[in-house]
JSON list of C-alpha atoms in Angstrom, two decimals:
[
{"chain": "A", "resi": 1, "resn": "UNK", "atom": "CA", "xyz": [-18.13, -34.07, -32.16]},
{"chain": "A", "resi": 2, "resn": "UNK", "atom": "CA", "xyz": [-21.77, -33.32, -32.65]},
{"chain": "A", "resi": 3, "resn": "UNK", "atom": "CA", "xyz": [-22.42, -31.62, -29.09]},
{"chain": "A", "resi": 4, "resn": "UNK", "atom": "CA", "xyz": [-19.37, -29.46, -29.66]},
{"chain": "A", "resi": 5, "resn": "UNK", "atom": "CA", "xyz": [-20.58, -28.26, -33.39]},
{"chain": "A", "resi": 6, "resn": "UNK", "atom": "CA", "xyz": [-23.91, -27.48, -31.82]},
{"chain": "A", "resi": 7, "resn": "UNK", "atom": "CA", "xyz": [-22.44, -25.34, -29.09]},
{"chain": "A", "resi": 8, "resn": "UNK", "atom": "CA", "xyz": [-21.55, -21.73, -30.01]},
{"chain": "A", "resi": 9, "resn": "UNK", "atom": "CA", "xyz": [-17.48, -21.10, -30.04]},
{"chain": "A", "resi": 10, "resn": "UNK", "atom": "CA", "xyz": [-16.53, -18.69, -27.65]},
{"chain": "A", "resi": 11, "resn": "UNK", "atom": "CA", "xyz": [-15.54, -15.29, -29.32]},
{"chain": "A", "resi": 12, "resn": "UNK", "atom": "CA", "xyz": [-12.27, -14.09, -27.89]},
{"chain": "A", "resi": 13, "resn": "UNK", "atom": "CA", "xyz": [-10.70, -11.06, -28.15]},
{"chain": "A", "resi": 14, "resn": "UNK", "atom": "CA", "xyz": [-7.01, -10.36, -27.02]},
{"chain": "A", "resi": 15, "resn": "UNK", "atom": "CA", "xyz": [-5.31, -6.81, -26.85]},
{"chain": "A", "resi": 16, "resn": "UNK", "atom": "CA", "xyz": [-1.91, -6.83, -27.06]},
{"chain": "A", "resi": 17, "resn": "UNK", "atom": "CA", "xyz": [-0.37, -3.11, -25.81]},
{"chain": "A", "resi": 18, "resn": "UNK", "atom": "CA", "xyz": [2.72, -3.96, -28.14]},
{"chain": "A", "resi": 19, "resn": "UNK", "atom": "CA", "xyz": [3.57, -4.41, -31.41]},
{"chain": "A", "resi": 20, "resn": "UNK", "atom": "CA", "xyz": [3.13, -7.73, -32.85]},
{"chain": "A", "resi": 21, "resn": "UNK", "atom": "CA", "xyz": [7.08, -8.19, -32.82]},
{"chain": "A", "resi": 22, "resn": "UNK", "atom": "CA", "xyz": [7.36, -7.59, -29.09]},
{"chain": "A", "resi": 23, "resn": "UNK", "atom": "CA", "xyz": [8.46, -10.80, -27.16]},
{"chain": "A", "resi": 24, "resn": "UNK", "atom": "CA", "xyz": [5.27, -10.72, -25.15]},
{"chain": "A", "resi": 25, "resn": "UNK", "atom": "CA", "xyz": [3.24, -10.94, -28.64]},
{"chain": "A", "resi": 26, "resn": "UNK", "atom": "CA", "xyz": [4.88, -13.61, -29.96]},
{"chain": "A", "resi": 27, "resn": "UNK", "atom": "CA", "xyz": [4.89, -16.15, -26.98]},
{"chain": "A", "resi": 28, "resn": "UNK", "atom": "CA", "xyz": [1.20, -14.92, -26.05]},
{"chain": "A", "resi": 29, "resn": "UNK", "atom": "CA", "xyz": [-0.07, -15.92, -30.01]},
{"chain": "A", "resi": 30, "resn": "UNK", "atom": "CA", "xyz": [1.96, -18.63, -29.75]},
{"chain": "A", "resi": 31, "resn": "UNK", "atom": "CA", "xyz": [0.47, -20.04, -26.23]},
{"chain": "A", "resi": 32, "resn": "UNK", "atom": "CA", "xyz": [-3.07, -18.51, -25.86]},
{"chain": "A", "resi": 33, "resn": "UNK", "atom": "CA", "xyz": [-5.22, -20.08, -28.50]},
{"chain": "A", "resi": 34, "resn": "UNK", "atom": "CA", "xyz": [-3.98, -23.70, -27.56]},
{"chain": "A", "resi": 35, "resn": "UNK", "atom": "CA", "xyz": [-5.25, -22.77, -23.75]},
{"chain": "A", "resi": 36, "resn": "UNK", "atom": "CA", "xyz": [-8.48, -21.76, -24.72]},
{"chain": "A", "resi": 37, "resn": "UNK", "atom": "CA", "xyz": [-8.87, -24.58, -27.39]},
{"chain": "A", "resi": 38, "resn": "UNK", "atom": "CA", "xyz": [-8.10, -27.10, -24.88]},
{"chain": "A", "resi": 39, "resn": "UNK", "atom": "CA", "xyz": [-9.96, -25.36, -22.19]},
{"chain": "A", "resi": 40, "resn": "UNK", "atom": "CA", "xyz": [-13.16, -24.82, -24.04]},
{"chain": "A", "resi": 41, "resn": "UNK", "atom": "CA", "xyz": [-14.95, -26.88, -25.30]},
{"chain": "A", "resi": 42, "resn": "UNK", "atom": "CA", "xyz": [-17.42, -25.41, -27.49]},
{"chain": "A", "resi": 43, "resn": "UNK", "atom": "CA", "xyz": [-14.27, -24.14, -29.38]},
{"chain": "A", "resi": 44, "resn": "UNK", "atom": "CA", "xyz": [-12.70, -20.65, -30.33]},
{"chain": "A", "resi": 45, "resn": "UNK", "atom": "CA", "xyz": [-13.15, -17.90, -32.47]},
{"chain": "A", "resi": 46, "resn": "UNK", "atom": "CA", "xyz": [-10.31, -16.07, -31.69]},
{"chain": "A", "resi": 47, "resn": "UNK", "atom": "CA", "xyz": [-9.20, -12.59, -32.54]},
{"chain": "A", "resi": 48, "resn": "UNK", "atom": "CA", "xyz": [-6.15, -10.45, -31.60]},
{"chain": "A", "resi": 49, "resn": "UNK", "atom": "CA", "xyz": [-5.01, -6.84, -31.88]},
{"chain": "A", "resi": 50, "resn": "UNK", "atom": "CA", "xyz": [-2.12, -5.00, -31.19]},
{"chain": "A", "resi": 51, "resn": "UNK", "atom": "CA", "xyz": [-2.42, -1.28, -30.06]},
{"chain": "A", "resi": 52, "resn": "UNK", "atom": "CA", "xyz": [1.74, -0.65, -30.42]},
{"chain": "A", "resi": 53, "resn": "UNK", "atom": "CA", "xyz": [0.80, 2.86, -28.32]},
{"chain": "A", "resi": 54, "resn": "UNK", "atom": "CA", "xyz": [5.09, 2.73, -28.28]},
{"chain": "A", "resi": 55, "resn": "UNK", "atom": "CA", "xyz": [5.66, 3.33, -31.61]},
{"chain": "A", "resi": 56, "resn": "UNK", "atom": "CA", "xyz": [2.38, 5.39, -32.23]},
{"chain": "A", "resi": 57, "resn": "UNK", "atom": "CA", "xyz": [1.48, 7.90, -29.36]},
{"chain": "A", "resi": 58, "resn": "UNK", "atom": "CA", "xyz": [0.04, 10.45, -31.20]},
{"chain": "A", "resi": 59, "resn": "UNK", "atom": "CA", "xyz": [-3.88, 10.52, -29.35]},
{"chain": "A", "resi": 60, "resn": "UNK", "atom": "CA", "xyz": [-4.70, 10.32, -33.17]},
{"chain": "A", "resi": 61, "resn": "UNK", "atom": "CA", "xyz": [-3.89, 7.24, -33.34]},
{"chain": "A", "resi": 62, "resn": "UNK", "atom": "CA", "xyz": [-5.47, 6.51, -30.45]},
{"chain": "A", "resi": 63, "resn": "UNK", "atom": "CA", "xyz": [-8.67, 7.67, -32.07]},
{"chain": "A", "resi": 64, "resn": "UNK", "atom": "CA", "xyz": [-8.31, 6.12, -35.42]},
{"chain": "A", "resi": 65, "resn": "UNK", "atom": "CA", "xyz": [-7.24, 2.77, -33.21]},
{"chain": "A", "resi": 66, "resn": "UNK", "atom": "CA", "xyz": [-10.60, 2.93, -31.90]},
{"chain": "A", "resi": 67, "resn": "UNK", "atom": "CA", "xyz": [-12.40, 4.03, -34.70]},
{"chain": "A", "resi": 68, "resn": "UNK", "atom": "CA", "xyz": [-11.02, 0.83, -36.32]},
{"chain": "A", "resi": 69, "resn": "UNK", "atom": "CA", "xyz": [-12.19, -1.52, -33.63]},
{"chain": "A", "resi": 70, "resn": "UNK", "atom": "CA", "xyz": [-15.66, -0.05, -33.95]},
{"chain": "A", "resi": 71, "resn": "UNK", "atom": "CA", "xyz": [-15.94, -0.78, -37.42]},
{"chain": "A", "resi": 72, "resn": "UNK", "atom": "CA", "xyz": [-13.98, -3.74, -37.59]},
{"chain": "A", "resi": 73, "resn": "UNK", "atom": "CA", "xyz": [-16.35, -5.98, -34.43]},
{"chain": "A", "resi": 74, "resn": "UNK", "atom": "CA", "xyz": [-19.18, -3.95, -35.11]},
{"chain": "A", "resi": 75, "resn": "UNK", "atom": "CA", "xyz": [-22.58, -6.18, -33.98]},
{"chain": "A", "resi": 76, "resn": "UNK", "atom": "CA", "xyz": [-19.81, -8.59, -32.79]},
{"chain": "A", "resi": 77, "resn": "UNK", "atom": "CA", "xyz": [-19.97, -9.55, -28.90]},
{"chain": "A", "resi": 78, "resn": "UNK", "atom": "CA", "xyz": [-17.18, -11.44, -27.16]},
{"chain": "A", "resi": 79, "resn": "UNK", "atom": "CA", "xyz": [-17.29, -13.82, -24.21]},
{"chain": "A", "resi": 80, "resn": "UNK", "atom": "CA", "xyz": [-14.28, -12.55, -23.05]},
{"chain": "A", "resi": 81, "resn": "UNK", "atom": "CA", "xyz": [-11.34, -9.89, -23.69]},
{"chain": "A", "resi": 82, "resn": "UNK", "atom": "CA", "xyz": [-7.88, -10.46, -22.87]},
{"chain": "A", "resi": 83, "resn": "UNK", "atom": "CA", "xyz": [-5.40, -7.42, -22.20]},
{"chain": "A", "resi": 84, "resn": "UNK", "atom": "CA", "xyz": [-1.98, -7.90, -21.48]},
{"chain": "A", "resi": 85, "resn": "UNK", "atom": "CA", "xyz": [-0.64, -5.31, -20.11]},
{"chain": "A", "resi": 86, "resn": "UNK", "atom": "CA", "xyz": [-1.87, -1.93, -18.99]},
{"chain": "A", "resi": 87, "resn": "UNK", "atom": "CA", "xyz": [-2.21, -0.05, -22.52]},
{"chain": "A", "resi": 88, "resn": "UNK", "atom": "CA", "xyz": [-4.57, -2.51, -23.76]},
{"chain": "A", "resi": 89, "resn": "UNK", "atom": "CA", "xyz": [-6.44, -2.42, -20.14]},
{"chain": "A", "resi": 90, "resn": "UNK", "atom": "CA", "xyz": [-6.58, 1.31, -20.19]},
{"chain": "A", "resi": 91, "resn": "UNK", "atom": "CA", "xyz": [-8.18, 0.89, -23.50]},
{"chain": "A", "resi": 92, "resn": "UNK", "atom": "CA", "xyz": [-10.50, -1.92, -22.40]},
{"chain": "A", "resi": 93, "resn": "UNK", "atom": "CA", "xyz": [-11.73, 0.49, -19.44]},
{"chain": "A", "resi": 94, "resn": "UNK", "atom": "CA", "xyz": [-11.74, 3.65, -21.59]},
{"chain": "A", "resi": 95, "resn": "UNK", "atom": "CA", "xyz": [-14.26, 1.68, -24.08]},
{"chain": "A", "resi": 96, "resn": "UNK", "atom": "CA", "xyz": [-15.82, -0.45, -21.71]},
{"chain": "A", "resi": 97, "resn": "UNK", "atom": "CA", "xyz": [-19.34, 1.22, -22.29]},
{"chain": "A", "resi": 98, "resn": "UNK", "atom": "CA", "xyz": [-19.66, 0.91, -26.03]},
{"chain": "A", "resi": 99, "resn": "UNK", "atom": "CA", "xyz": [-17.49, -2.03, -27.01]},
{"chain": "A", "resi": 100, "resn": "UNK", "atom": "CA", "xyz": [-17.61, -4.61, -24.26]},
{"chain": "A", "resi": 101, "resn": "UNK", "atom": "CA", "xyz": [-20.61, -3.29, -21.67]},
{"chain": "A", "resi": 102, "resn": "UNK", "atom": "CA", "xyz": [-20.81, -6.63, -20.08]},
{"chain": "A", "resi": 103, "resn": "UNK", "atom": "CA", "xyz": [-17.94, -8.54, -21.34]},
{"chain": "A", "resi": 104, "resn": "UNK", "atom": "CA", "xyz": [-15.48, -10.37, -18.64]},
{"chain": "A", "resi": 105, "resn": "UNK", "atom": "CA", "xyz": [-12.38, -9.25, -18.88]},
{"chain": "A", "resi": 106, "resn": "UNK", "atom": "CA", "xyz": [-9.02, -11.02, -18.40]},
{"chain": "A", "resi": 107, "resn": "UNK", "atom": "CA", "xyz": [-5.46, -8.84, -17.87]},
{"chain": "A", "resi": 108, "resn": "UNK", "atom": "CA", "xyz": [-2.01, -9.10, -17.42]},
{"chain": "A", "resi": 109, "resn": "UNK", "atom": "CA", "xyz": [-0.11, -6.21, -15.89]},
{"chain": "A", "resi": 110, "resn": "UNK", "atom": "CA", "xyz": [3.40, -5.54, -14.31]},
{"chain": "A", "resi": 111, "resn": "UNK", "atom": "CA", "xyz": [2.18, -1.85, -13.17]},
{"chain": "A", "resi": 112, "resn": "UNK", "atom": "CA", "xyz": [0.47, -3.21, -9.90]},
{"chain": "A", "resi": 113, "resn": "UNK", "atom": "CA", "xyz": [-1.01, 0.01, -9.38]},
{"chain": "A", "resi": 114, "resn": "UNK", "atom": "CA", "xyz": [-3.55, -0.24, -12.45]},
{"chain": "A", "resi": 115, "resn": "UNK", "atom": "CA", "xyz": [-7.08, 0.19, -11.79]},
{"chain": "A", "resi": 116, "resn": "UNK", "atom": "CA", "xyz": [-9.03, -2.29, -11.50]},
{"chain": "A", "resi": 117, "resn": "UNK", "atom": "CA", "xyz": [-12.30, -2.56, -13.99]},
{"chain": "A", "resi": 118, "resn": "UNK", "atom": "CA", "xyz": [-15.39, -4.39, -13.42]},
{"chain": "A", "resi": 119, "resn": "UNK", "atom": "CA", "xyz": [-15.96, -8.05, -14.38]},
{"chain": "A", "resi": 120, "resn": "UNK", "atom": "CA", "xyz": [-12.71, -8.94, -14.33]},
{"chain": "A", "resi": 121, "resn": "UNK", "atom": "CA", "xyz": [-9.46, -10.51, -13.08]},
{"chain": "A", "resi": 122, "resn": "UNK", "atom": "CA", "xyz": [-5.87, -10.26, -13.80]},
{"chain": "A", "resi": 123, "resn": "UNK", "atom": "CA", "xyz": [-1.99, -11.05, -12.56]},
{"chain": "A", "resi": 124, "resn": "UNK", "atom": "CA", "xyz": [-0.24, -8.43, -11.32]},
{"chain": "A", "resi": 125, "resn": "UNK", "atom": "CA", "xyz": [3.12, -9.20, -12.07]},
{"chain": "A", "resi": 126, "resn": "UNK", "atom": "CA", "xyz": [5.97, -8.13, -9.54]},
{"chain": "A", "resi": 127, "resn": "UNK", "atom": "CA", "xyz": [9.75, -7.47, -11.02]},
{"chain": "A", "resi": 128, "resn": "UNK", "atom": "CA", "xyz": [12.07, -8.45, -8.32]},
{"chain": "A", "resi": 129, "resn": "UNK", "atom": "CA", "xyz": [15.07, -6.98, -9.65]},
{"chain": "A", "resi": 130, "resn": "UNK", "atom": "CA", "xyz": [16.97, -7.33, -6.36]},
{"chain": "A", "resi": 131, "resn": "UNK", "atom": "CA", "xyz": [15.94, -10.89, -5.98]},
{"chain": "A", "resi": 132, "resn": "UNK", "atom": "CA", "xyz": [17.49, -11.20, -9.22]},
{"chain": "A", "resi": 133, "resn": "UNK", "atom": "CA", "xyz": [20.51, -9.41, -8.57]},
{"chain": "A", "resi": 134, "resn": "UNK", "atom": "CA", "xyz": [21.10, -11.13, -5.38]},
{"chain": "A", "resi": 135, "resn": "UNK", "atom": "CA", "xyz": [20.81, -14.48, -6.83]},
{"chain": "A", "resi": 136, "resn": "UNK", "atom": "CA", "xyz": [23.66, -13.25, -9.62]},
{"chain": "A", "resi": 137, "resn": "UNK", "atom": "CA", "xyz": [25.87, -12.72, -6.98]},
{"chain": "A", "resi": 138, "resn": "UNK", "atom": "CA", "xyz": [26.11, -15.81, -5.00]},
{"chain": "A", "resi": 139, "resn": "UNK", "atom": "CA", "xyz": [26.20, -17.30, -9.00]},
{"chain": "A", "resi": 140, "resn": "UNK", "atom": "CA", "xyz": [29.29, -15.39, -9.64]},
{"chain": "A", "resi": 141, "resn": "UNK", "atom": "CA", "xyz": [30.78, -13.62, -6.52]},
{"chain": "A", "resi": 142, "resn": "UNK", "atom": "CA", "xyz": [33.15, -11.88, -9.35]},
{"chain": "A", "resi": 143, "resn": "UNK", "atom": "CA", "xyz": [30.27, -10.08, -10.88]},
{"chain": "A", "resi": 144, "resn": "UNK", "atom": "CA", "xyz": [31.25, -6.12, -10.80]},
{"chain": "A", "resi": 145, "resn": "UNK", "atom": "CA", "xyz": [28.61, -4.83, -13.49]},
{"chain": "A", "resi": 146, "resn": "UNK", "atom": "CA", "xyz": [25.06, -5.17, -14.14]},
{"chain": "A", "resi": 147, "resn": "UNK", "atom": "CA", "xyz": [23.20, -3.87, -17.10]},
{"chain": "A", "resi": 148, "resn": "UNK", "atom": "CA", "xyz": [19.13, -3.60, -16.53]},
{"chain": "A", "resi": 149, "resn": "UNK", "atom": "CA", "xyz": [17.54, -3.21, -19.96]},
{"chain": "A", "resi": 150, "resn": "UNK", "atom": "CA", "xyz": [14.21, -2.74, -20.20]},
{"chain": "A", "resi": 151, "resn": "UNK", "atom": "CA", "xyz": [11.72, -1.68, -23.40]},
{"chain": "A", "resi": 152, "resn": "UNK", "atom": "CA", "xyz": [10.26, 2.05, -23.65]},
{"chain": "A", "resi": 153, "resn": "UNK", "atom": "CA", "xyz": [6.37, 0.76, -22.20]},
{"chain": "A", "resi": 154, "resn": "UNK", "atom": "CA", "xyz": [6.35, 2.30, -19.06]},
{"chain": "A", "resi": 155, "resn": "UNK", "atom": "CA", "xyz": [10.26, 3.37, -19.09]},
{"chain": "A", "resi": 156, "resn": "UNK", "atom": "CA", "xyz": [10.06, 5.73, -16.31]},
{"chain": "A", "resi": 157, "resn": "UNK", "atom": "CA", "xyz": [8.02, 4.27, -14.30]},
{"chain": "A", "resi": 158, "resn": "UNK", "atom": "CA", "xyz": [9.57, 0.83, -13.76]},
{"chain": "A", "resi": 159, "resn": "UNK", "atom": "CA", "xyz": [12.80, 2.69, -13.98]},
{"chain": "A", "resi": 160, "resn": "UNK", "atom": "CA", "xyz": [12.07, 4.36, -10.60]},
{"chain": "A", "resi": 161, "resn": "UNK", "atom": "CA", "xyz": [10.98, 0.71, -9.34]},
{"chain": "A", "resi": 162, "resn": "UNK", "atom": "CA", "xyz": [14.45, -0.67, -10.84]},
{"chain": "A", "resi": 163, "resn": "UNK", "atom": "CA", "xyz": [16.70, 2.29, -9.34]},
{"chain": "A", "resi": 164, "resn": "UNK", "atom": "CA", "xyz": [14.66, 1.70, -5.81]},
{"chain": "A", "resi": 165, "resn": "UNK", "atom": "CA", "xyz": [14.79, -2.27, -6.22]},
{"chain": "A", "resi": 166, "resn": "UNK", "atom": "CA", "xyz": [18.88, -1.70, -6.88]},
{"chain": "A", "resi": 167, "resn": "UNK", "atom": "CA", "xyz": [20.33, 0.85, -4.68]},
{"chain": "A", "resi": 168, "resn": "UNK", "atom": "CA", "xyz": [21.63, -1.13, -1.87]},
{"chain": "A", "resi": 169, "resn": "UNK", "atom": "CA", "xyz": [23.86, -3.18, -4.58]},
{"chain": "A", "resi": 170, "resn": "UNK", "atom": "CA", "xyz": [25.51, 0.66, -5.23]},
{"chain": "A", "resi": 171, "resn": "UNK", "atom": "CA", "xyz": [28.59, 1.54, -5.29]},
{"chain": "A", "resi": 172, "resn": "UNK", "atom": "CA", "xyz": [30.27, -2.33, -4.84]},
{"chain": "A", "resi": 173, "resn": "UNK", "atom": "CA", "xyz": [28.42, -3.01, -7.76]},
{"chain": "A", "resi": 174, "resn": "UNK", "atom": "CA", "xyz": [28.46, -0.69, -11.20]},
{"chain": "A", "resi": 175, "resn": "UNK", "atom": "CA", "xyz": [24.59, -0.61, -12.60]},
{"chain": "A", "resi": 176, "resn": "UNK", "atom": "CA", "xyz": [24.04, 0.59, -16.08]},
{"chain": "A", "resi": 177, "resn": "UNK", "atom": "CA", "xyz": [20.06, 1.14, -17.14]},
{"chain": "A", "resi": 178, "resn": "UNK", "atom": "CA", "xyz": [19.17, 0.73, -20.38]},
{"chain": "A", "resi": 179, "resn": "UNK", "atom": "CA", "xyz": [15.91, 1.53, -20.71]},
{"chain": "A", "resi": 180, "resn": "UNK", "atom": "CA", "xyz": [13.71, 3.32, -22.60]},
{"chain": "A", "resi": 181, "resn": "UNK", "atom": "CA", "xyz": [15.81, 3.46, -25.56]},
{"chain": "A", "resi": 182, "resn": "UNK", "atom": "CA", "xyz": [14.50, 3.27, -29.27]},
{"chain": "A", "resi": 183, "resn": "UNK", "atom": "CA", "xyz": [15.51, -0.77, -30.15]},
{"chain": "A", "resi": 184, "resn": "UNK", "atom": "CA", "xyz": [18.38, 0.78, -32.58]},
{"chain": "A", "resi": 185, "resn": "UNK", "atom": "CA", "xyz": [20.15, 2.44, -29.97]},
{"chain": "A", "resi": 186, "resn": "UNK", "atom": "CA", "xyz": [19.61, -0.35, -27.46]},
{"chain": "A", "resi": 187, "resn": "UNK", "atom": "CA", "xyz": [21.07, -2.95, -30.38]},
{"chain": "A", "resi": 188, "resn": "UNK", "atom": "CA", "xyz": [24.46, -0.19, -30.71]},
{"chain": "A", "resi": 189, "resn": "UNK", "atom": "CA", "xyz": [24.55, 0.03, -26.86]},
{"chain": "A", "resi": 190, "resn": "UNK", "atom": "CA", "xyz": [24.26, -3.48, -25.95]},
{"chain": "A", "resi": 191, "resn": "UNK", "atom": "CA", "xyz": [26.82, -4.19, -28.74]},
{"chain": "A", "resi": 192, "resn": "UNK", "atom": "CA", "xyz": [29.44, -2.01, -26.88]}
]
């Protein structure tokens, strides 16, 4: 298509606050980049890094992580960044000024409390765990025991919001939270 090879791709930049292993990551590589293809159509030049502030939370890292974005898209502008989820967003606001001054910005969040930045919108994602619960019970009246695992991001926070979400169901039903647990003792506990 001659239009579409005269037209500058879009440069596109999504954060990922996980590791590149994390379920989020994989469906988000594996769904974003068709969107955007299909959506513009000047085409894509598409980037993604993962910020896996889980498994490295030393504020080291955090420096070196943003020492390496510096030098990695230096002279680079993008026409948009994408941040799912509220590390990457925290780093998108934190750098707003020297990486992406003017850049829109698109997030994904389940902490519906985040801070909004400028030039940007998002979906604040809402975990109705009692919705969820409910709707288990009426599927099997028998059920006596739940078990709410959840990753380390944000463990004590959404564990509040879980415990809150899941009270009423106490004692007639018997909830066990697994959550923020390093993945090997999640695997041993779930295997009990």
């Amino acid at each position: 298509n001659p239009a579409r090879a005269q037209a500058r791709q879009k440069r596109v930049l999504l954060l990922h606050s996980t590791s590149r292993e994390a379920q989020v990551a994989v469906v988000a590589e594996r769904e974003v980049p068709p969107l955007l293809e299909s959506g513009i159509s000047a085409g894509v030049d598409y980037y993604s890094e993962y910020i896996d502030r889980v498994r490295f939370p030393n504020p080291t890292y955090r420096a070196g992580f943003h020492d390496f974005v510096q030098v990695k898209y230096q002279g680079r502008r993008f026409d948009i960044v994408i941040a799912m989820d509220e590390v990457a967003l925290d780093f998108v606001a934190t750098n707003r000024a020297e990486f992406f001054p003017e850049t829109p910005i698109v997030y994904f969040t389940a902490f519906p409390e985040t801070q909004r930045v400028a030039n940007s919108t998002g979906i604040l994602s809402h975990v109705d765990m009692r919705g969820t619960v409910e709707l288990a019970t009426m599927l099997q009246p028998d059920l006596q025991h739940v078990f709410v695992v959840s990753g380390t991001q944000g463990a004590a926070q959404l564990l509040e919001a879980m415990r809150t979400q899941l009270q009423s169901f106490e004692p007639r039903l018997s909830i066990t939270y697994l959550t923020g647990l390093p993945t090997s003792e999640l695997e041993s506990r779930l295997a009990t």
